[in-house]
């Protein structure tokens, strides 16, 4: 790209040639950053854990406010970052004339830039946004949100979560069913957009819905639906009414055997019943099938189990969420874990497709999970699985935190609602 040599202290000409014996300082490569090798003029935009070539100066200037945004790194570090699809020659910033969201448009698809703060941190240029007819924007394929990190994490701000996010809302139908699996009977709470979502009912609807499998922690399954705890009906209802997510089916299985003394082990062996449960749901409810329409998430030990099940069934879940996941998944002797569910850390890999999305989050005051969520996130990155790690300031291991982290997870481009 032209004019790269104009960068001041970062000028590649001022940097020594890289050799095998030279210790190079490793730059933390965040999603949303601009990087280049100090002996090359090629500049890349990092997104989804991949580096995407910016083809020329014209494309760069159509997006970014300054040429002083690029971080120069060593060739070895650059080569360690997987190469993604280059930005297209017509890449630009767009928005509809009836809505606020701004998108990065490239390769005939749009990626939602989640906030003005993210827009500024990435160095995008407000003066370069193209205002288009809303219908034209709506007809463009939506891909994953544009992620902006700082030191490999997303810090959740107060304004990321509306005050009324869990206010009372009369959404859907909350009911219960029991699935007879080989291992055991699994009782589930299920949230439906309407009674018409049941197959075979008198007024069965034609529409099919994506499905989220949502796990509880070491408490009880009813906590997700309790008005003082999970408030799942209210959160989903408010997000649907505000156009943030589409109508969906939420399945909340009871992870534990009645009266068992080995609760944690029940979570581990739930894997034996999961596929049978999913088949039951698909047979009895109007579910959109396929990986792109299926999500899994959970809190505390349920979050750990969601990660474990996503690891076991990589081709099943497109969206994975773990809120304050606890230790047991990987070898962590510092936390007393010497017989983990996944014996080898290097085997811990989730879906690596362009649209696969893994969200791991924690509160900064969570003494129960501690640094385990960050450890899981880092292990995934090192194994080639991109993920979003988010922190909620002052969040503890409690329902106030779980609800907010669930909202943030759902607020990403979930099931392509835009």
Short mmCIF file of C-alpha atoms in Angstrom, two decimals:
data_model
loop_
_atom_site.label_atom_id
_atom_site.label_comp_id
_atom_site.label_asym_id
_atom_site.label_seq_id
_atom_site.Cartn_x
_atom_site.Cartn_y
_atom_site.Cartn_z
CA UNK A 1 0.00 0.00 0.00
CA UNK A 2 1.21 3.50 -0.77
CA UNK A 3 2.27 5.89 1.95
CA UNK A 4 2.97 3.26 4.57
CA UNK A 5 6.42 4.81 4.84
CA UNK A 6 4.78 7.98 6.21
CA UNK A 7 4.17 6.40 9.64
CA UNK A 8 6.39 8.26 12.07
CA UNK A 9 8.08 6.26 14.83
CA UNK A 10 6.60 3.08 13.42
CA UNK A 11 8.46 3.57 10.12
CA UNK A 12 9.65 0.13 8.95
CA UNK A 13 12.86 1.72 7.69
CA UNK A 14 13.75 2.61 11.28
CA UNK A 15 13.36 -0.96 12.46
CA UNK A 16 16.14 -3.58 12.36
CA UNK A 17 15.82 -6.55 10.05
CA UNK A 18 14.28 -9.57 11.76
CA UNK A 19 16.53 -12.57 12.30
CA UNK A 20 16.05 -15.84 14.10
CA UNK A 21 18.15 -14.84 17.11
CA UNK A 22 16.45 -11.48 17.68
CA UNK A 23 13.92 -11.44 20.56
CA UNK A 24 10.85 -9.60 19.26
CA UNK A 25 8.26 -7.99 21.49
CA UNK A 26 4.89 -9.63 20.86
CA UNK A 27 2.08 -7.17 20.22
CA UNK A 28 -1.32 -8.28 21.55
CA UNK A 29 -3.29 -8.63 18.33
CA UNK A 30 -6.89 -7.65 19.03
CA UNK A 31 -9.88 -8.12 16.81
CA UNK A 32 -10.46 -4.72 15.24
CA UNK A 33 -6.76 -3.79 15.01
CA UNK A 34 -4.72 -2.89 11.93
CA UNK A 35 -1.41 -4.72 11.56
CA UNK A 36 1.49 -4.94 9.14
CA UNK A 37 4.85 -6.66 9.04
CA UNK A 38 7.66 -4.17 9.62
CA UNK A 39 9.34 -5.13 6.34
CA UNK A 40 6.23 -5.15 4.14
CA UNK A 41 3.74 -2.61 2.82
CA UNK A 42 0.73 -4.95 3.15
CA UNK A 43 -1.77 -3.89 5.82
CA UNK A 44 -4.36 -6.19 7.38
CA UNK A 45 -7.55 -5.70 9.37
CA UNK A 46 -7.94 -8.31 12.13
CA UNK A 47 -11.40 -9.78 12.57
CA UNK A 48 -12.66 -13.20 13.73
CA UNK A 49 -9.09 -14.07 14.67
CA UNK A 50 -7.96 -13.76 11.03
CA UNK A 51 -6.01 -11.08 9.17
CA UNK A 52 -7.82 -9.66 6.16
CA UNK A 53 -5.74 -7.86 3.54
CA UNK A 54 -6.70 -4.28 2.75
CA UNK A 55 -6.07 -4.37 -1.01
CA UNK A 56 -4.88 -0.81 -1.59
CA UNK A 57 -4.69 2.75 -0.27
CA UNK A 58 -8.04 3.68 -1.80
CA UNK A 59 -9.85 1.06 0.28
CA UNK A 60 -7.92 2.04 3.42
CA UNK A 61 -8.82 5.71 2.99
CA UNK A 62 -12.48 4.82 2.39
CA UNK A 63 -12.63 3.35 5.89
CA UNK A 64 -10.10 4.83 8.27
CA UNK A 65 -9.49 8.31 9.60
CA UNK A 66 -5.70 8.18 9.70
CA UNK A 67 -2.62 6.33 8.44
CA UNK A 68 -1.22 6.34 11.99
CA UNK A 69 -3.35 3.43 13.22
CA UNK A 70 -1.25 0.52 12.00
CA UNK A 71 0.72 -1.63 14.46
CA UNK A 72 3.89 -3.16 13.00
CA UNK A 73 4.74 -6.68 14.16
CA UNK A 74 7.34 -9.31 13.37
CA UNK A 75 6.94 -11.64 10.41
CA UNK A 76 6.69 -14.71 12.61
CA UNK A 77 3.84 -13.24 14.61
CA UNK A 78 2.11 -12.08 11.43
CA UNK A 79 2.44 -15.52 9.85
CA UNK A 80 0.95 -17.11 12.98
CA UNK A 81 -2.34 -15.26 12.38
CA UNK A 82 -4.54 -17.15 9.90
CA UNK A 83 -5.12 -15.39 6.59
CA UNK A 84 -8.75 -14.52 5.93
CA UNK A 85 -10.61 -13.26 2.88
CA UNK A 86 -9.24 -9.89 1.66
CA UNK A 87 -11.51 -6.87 1.88
CA UNK A 88 -13.17 -6.19 -1.45
CA UNK A 89 -12.28 -3.25 -3.69
CA UNK A 90 -15.66 -1.67 -2.89
CA UNK A 91 -15.38 -2.04 0.90
CA UNK A 92 -16.98 0.92 2.66
CA UNK A 93 -18.99 2.08 5.67
CA UNK A 94 -22.78 2.09 5.25
CA UNK A 95 -25.98 2.77 7.17
CA UNK A 96 -29.66 2.83 6.33
CA UNK A 97 -31.49 6.13 6.16
CA UNK A 98 -34.06 4.93 8.73
CA UNK A 99 -31.82 3.28 11.35
CA UNK A 100 -28.77 4.00 13.48
CA UNK A 101 -26.54 0.93 12.99
CA UNK A 102 -23.37 1.46 10.95
CA UNK A 103 -21.90 -1.49 9.08
CA UNK A 104 -18.62 -2.41 7.47
CA UNK A 105 -19.53 -3.55 3.96
CA UNK A 106 -17.19 -5.91 2.11
CA UNK A 107 -17.54 -8.89 -0.21
CA UNK A 108 -21.29 -8.34 -0.59
CA UNK A 109 -21.95 -8.67 3.15
CA UNK A 110 -22.31 -6.28 6.09
CA UNK A 111 -20.92 -6.52 9.62
CA UNK A 112 -22.55 -4.48 12.39
CA UNK A 113 -20.25 -2.04 14.24
CA UNK A 114 -21.77 -2.29 17.69
CA UNK A 115 -21.21 1.19 19.14
CA UNK A 116 -19.78 4.65 18.52
CA UNK A 117 -17.00 3.78 20.94
CA UNK A 118 -16.08 0.69 18.90
CA UNK A 119 -16.25 2.77 15.71
CA UNK A 120 -13.81 5.31 17.14
CA UNK A 121 -11.48 2.75 18.70
CA UNK A 122 -11.14 0.94 15.36
CA UNK A 123 -10.26 4.25 13.71
CA UNK A 124 -13.16 4.37 11.27
CA UNK A 125 -13.97 7.73 9.65
CA UNK A 126 -17.41 9.20 10.44
CA UNK A 127 -17.18 11.34 7.34
CA UNK A 128 -16.94 8.30 5.06
CA UNK A 129 -20.29 6.67 5.94
CA UNK A 130 -22.58 6.11 2.94
CA UNK A 131 -26.29 6.65 3.66
CA UNK A 132 -28.30 4.14 1.63
CA UNK A 133 -32.01 3.39 1.24
CA UNK A 134 -33.04 1.23 4.18
CA UNK A 135 -34.40 -1.53 1.96
CA UNK A 136 -31.06 -1.76 0.16
CA UNK A 137 -29.21 -2.14 3.47
CA UNK A 138 -31.73 -4.71 4.76
CA UNK A 139 -31.23 -6.83 1.64
CA UNK A 140 -27.47 -7.14 2.18
CA UNK A 141 -26.38 -10.40 3.81
CA UNK A 142 -25.43 -9.93 7.48
CA UNK A 143 -22.38 -11.68 8.89
CA UNK A 144 -20.95 -11.67 12.41
CA UNK A 145 -20.72 -8.44 14.37
CA UNK A 146 -17.54 -6.39 13.95
CA UNK A 147 -15.64 -7.08 17.17
CA UNK A 148 -13.36 -4.49 18.76
CA UNK A 149 -11.17 -5.72 21.62
CA UNK A 150 -8.68 -4.17 24.00
CA UNK A 151 -6.01 -6.59 25.25
CA UNK A 152 -8.04 -9.55 23.93
CA UNK A 153 -11.15 -8.65 25.88
CA UNK A 154 -14.36 -6.68 25.55
CA UNK A 155 -15.20 -4.58 28.59
CA UNK A 156 -18.96 -4.30 29.06
CA UNK A 157 -20.05 -0.70 29.58
CA UNK A 158 -23.10 0.45 31.51
CA UNK A 159 -24.77 1.71 28.34
CA UNK A 160 -24.34 -1.72 26.71
CA UNK A 161 -27.29 -2.94 28.80
CA UNK A 162 -30.57 -0.96 28.82
CA UNK A 163 -32.04 -0.26 32.24
CA UNK A 164 -35.29 -1.99 31.23
CA UNK A 165 -33.63 -5.05 29.68
CA UNK A 166 -35.39 -7.43 32.12
CA UNK A 167 -38.57 -5.43 32.72
CA UNK A 168 -41.91 -7.27 32.72
CA UNK A 169 -42.98 -8.27 29.24
CA UNK A 170 -45.77 -10.63 28.28
CA UNK A 171 -43.82 -12.74 25.80
CA UNK A 172 -44.53 -16.24 24.62
CA UNK A 173 -45.66 -19.37 26.40
CA UNK A 174 -43.65 -21.02 29.16
CA UNK A 175 -44.37 -24.71 29.63
CA UNK A 176 -42.70 -28.03 30.48
CA UNK A 177 -42.13 -31.45 28.93
CA UNK A 178 -40.28 -34.67 29.74
CA UNK A 179 -38.09 -36.47 27.22
CA UNK A 180 -37.48 -40.19 27.85
CA UNK A 181 -33.80 -40.72 27.03
CA UNK A 182 -31.82 -43.96 27.33
CA UNK A 183 -29.71 -42.58 30.18
CA UNK A 184 -32.62 -41.03 32.08
CA UNK A 185 -35.78 -38.97 31.74
CA UNK A 186 -34.96 -35.32 31.11
CA UNK A 187 -37.49 -32.72 32.26
CA UNK A 188 -37.26 -29.36 30.50
CA UNK A 189 -38.79 -25.94 30.76
CA UNK A 190 -39.43 -24.54 27.30
CA UNK A 191 -40.22 -20.99 26.17
CA UNK A 192 -42.21 -20.84 22.93
CA UNK A 193 -43.18 -17.79 20.86
CA UNK A 194 -46.75 -19.17 20.96
CA UNK A 195 -48.76 -22.36 21.52
CA UNK A 196 -48.89 -22.73 17.73
CA UNK A 197 -45.23 -23.80 17.79
CA UNK A 198 -46.25 -27.30 18.88
CA UNK A 199 -46.39 -29.78 16.03
CA UNK A 200 -49.82 -31.32 15.60
CA UNK A 201 -51.70 -28.64 17.51
CA UNK A 202 -55.02 -27.43 16.15
CA UNK A 203 -53.61 -24.18 14.73
CA UNK A 204 -50.03 -25.28 14.02
CA UNK A 205 -48.01 -22.39 12.58
CA UNK A 206 -46.08 -22.70 9.32
CA UNK A 207 -43.09 -20.74 10.58
CA UNK A 208 -40.11 -22.52 12.11
CA UNK A 209 -37.89 -21.01 14.80
CA UNK A 210 -34.22 -21.18 15.83
CA UNK A 211 -33.56 -22.85 19.16
CA UNK A 212 -31.35 -22.08 22.15
CA UNK A 213 -30.44 -24.80 24.65
CA UNK A 214 -29.85 -23.02 27.96
CA UNK A 215 -28.24 -24.69 31.00
CA UNK A 216 -28.61 -23.78 34.68
CA UNK A 217 -25.84 -24.00 37.31
CA UNK A 218 -25.60 -26.08 40.48
CA UNK A 219 -28.86 -24.59 41.70
CA UNK A 220 -32.15 -25.76 40.18
CA UNK A 221 -33.56 -25.58 36.68
CA UNK A 222 -36.42 -23.26 37.64
CA UNK A 223 -33.93 -20.46 38.39
CA UNK A 224 -33.83 -19.39 34.72
CA UNK A 225 -37.60 -18.80 34.73
CA UNK A 226 -37.88 -17.37 38.26
CA UNK A 227 -38.96 -13.72 38.38
CA UNK A 228 -36.28 -12.89 40.97
CA UNK A 229 -33.45 -14.75 39.25
CA UNK A 230 -33.17 -15.62 35.56
CA UNK A 231 -36.19 -13.67 34.24
CA UNK A 232 -35.66 -15.42 30.91
CA UNK A 233 -39.19 -14.70 29.68
CA UNK A 234 -38.79 -10.98 30.34
CA UNK A 235 -35.31 -10.68 28.79
CA UNK A 236 -36.21 -12.59 25.63
CA UNK A 237 -39.52 -10.72 25.40
CA UNK A 238 -37.93 -7.28 25.62
CA UNK A 239 -35.24 -8.14 23.08
CA UNK A 240 -37.78 -9.53 20.61
CA UNK A 241 -40.06 -6.51 21.02
CA UNK A 242 -37.12 -4.15 20.43
CA UNK A 243 -36.04 -5.99 17.29
CA UNK A 244 -32.74 -7.13 18.78
CA UNK A 245 -33.39 -10.84 18.28
CA UNK A 246 -35.92 -12.88 16.31
CA UNK A 247 -38.60 -15.05 17.87
CA UNK A 248 -37.00 -18.25 19.07
CA UNK A 249 -37.54 -21.38 21.13
CA UNK A 250 -35.56 -21.69 24.38
CA UNK A 251 -35.11 -25.16 25.91
CA UNK A 252 -33.94 -25.32 29.54
CA UNK A 253 -33.19 -28.93 30.59
CA UNK A 254 -32.85 -30.10 34.18
CA UNK A 255 -29.21 -31.16 34.25
CA UNK A 256 -29.37 -33.12 37.52
CA UNK A 257 -30.89 -36.39 38.67
CA UNK A 258 -33.50 -36.12 41.39
CA UNK A 259 -31.92 -36.57 44.82
CA UNK A 260 -28.45 -37.24 43.46
CA UNK A 261 -25.36 -36.68 45.60
CA UNK A 262 -23.08 -36.27 42.57
CA UNK A 263 -24.45 -33.12 41.02
CA UNK A 264 -21.29 -32.08 39.16
CA UNK A 265 -21.00 -35.51 37.55
CA UNK A 266 -24.59 -35.19 36.30
CA UNK A 267 -23.51 -32.20 34.23
CA UNK A 268 -20.63 -34.20 32.74
CA UNK A 269 -22.80 -37.15 31.72
CA UNK A 270 -25.60 -34.99 30.29
CA UNK A 271 -23.75 -35.40 26.97
CA UNK A 272 -25.32 -38.86 26.69
CA UNK A 273 -28.83 -37.39 26.59
CA UNK A 274 -28.29 -34.17 24.62
CA UNK A 275 -28.73 -35.55 21.10
CA UNK A 276 -31.85 -37.50 22.10
CA UNK A 277 -33.27 -34.35 23.66
CA UNK A 278 -32.58 -32.35 20.49
CA UNK A 279 -34.30 -35.00 18.36
CA UNK A 280 -37.32 -34.87 20.66
CA UNK A 281 -37.53 -31.08 20.38
CA UNK A 282 -37.27 -31.22 16.58
CA UNK A 283 -39.99 -33.90 16.45
CA UNK A 284 -42.46 -32.03 18.66
CA UNK A 285 -41.89 -28.32 17.98
CA UNK A 286 -41.53 -26.05 14.95
CA UNK A 287 -37.75 -25.87 15.01
CA UNK A 288 -35.42 -24.66 12.28
CA UNK A 289 -32.85 -27.39 11.93
CA UNK A 290 -29.15 -27.08 11.22
CA UNK A 291 -26.10 -25.63 12.91
CA UNK A 292 -26.88 -22.06 11.85
CA UNK A 293 -30.16 -22.18 13.77
CA UNK A 294 -28.88 -23.81 16.96
CA UNK A 295 -27.25 -22.23 20.02
CA UNK A 296 -26.10 -23.49 23.41
CA UNK A 297 -25.31 -21.50 26.56
CA UNK A 298 -25.21 -21.77 30.32
CA UNK A 299 -24.13 -20.19 33.59
CA UNK A 300 -21.53 -21.33 36.11
CA UNK A 301 -21.15 -25.14 35.83
CA UNK A 302 -23.84 -25.01 33.15
CA UNK A 303 -21.59 -22.65 31.19
CA UNK A 304 -18.72 -25.10 31.53
CA UNK A 305 -21.04 -27.86 30.29
CA UNK A 306 -22.14 -25.73 27.33
CA UNK A 307 -18.48 -25.37 26.31
CA UNK A 308 -17.95 -29.11 26.80
CA UNK A 309 -20.98 -30.07 24.72
CA UNK A 310 -19.98 -27.61 22.00
CA UNK A 311 -16.54 -29.25 22.00
CA UNK A 312 -18.06 -32.73 21.66
CA UNK A 313 -20.56 -31.73 18.97
CA UNK A 314 -18.69 -29.16 16.88
CA UNK A 315 -21.03 -29.45 13.90
CA UNK A 316 -24.17 -28.88 15.97
CA UNK A 317 -23.94 -25.39 17.52
CA UNK A 318 -23.20 -22.13 15.71
CA UNK A 319 -23.49 -19.93 18.84
CA UNK A 320 -21.93 -20.84 22.19
CA UNK A 321 -22.21 -18.82 25.41
CA UNK A 322 -20.59 -19.45 28.80
CA UNK A 323 -21.36 -17.03 31.64
CA UNK A 324 -18.93 -17.32 34.57
CA UNK A 325 -17.95 -20.91 33.68
CA UNK A 326 -16.24 -22.75 36.53
CA UNK A 327 -13.18 -25.01 36.74
CA UNK A 328 -13.36 -28.70 35.72
CA UNK A 329 -13.12 -28.54 31.92
CA UNK A 330 -9.33 -28.30 31.59
CA UNK A 331 -6.31 -29.20 33.71
CA UNK A 332 -5.96 -26.48 36.37
CA UNK A 333 -3.88 -27.75 39.32
CA UNK A 334 -3.90 -24.26 40.86
CA UNK A 335 -7.66 -24.72 41.33
CA UNK A 336 -7.46 -28.40 42.26
CA UNK A 337 -8.43 -29.73 38.82
CA UNK A 338 -6.16 -32.68 37.96
CA UNK A 339 -8.74 -34.92 36.23
CA UNK A 340 -10.49 -32.55 33.80
CA UNK A 341 -13.30 -33.36 31.38
CA UNK A 342 -10.92 -32.65 28.47
CA UNK A 343 -7.59 -34.29 29.39
CA UNK A 344 -5.43 -32.46 26.83
CA UNK A 345 -5.72 -28.67 26.66
CA UNK A 346 -4.55 -28.65 23.03
CA UNK A 347 -7.65 -30.68 22.08
CA UNK A 348 -10.00 -27.93 23.30
CA UNK A 349 -11.26 -26.59 19.96
CA UNK A 350 -14.75 -25.35 19.10
CA UNK A 351 -16.26 -24.56 15.71
CA UNK A 352 -13.78 -22.66 13.55
CA UNK A 353 -16.12 -21.63 10.71
CA UNK A 354 -16.28 -17.98 9.65
CA UNK A 355 -19.68 -17.53 11.32
CA UNK A 356 -19.13 -19.68 14.43
CA UNK A 357 -19.38 -17.52 17.54
CA UNK A 358 -18.18 -18.31 21.06
CA UNK A 359 -18.79 -15.88 23.93
CA UNK A 360 -17.12 -16.37 27.32
CA UNK A 361 -17.73 -13.81 30.04
CA UNK A 362 -17.16 -13.13 33.71
CA UNK A 363 -17.57 -10.46 36.35
CA UNK A 364 -14.49 -8.75 37.75
CA UNK A 365 -15.66 -9.55 41.32
CA UNK A 366 -16.47 -13.23 40.68
CA UNK A 367 -14.50 -15.18 43.29
CA UNK A 368 -16.11 -18.52 42.38
CA UNK A 369 -15.06 -18.65 38.73
CA UNK A 370 -11.94 -16.54 39.32
CA UNK A 371 -9.67 -16.41 36.28
CA UNK A 372 -11.08 -19.64 34.82
CA UNK A 373 -13.23 -17.98 32.10
CA UNK A 374 -10.19 -16.04 30.84
CA UNK A 375 -8.14 -19.25 30.95
CA UNK A 376 -10.73 -21.02 28.76
CA UNK A 377 -10.80 -18.10 26.33
CA UNK A 378 -7.02 -18.00 26.05
CA UNK A 379 -6.80 -21.77 25.53
CA UNK A 380 -9.30 -21.56 22.67
CA UNK A 381 -7.36 -18.74 21.01
CA UNK A 382 -4.10 -20.63 21.29
CA UNK A 383 -5.80 -23.64 19.71
CA UNK A 384 -7.12 -21.59 16.79
CA UNK A 385 -10.72 -21.02 17.97
CA UNK A 386 -11.59 -17.33 17.90
CA UNK A 387 -13.88 -16.18 20.70
CA UNK A 388 -15.10 -13.08 22.49
CA UNK A 389 -14.04 -12.73 26.12
CA UNK A 390 -16.06 -10.09 27.98
CA UNK A 391 -15.77 -8.63 31.47
CA UNK A 392 -18.55 -7.03 33.52
CA UNK A 393 -17.11 -4.48 35.99
CA UNK A 394 -17.94 -5.38 39.61
CA UNK A 395 -19.93 -8.43 38.53
CA UNK A 396 -20.02 -11.31 41.01
CA UNK A 397 -21.12 -14.95 40.77
CA UNK A 398 -24.80 -14.08 41.07
CA UNK A 399 -27.98 -13.65 39.06
CA UNK A 400 -27.50 -9.90 38.63
CA UNK A 401 -24.34 -10.74 36.68
CA UNK A 402 -25.69 -13.83 34.91
CA UNK A 403 -28.70 -11.93 33.53
CA UNK A 404 -26.56 -9.10 32.19
CA UNK A 405 -24.04 -11.44 30.58
CA UNK A 406 -26.89 -13.40 28.99
CA UNK A 407 -28.29 -10.16 27.57
CA UNK A 408 -24.91 -9.14 26.12
CA UNK A 409 -24.47 -12.58 24.54
CA UNK A 410 -27.89 -12.38 22.94
CA UNK A 411 -27.29 -8.80 21.78
CA UNK A 412 -24.64 -9.92 19.30
CA UNK A 413 -26.00 -10.67 15.82
CA UNK A 414 -27.80 -13.71 17.13
CA UNK A 415 -29.51 -15.87 14.51
CA UNK A 416 -29.01 -12.94 12.05
CA UNK A 417 -31.81 -10.70 13.25
CA UNK A 418 -30.63 -7.66 11.29
#
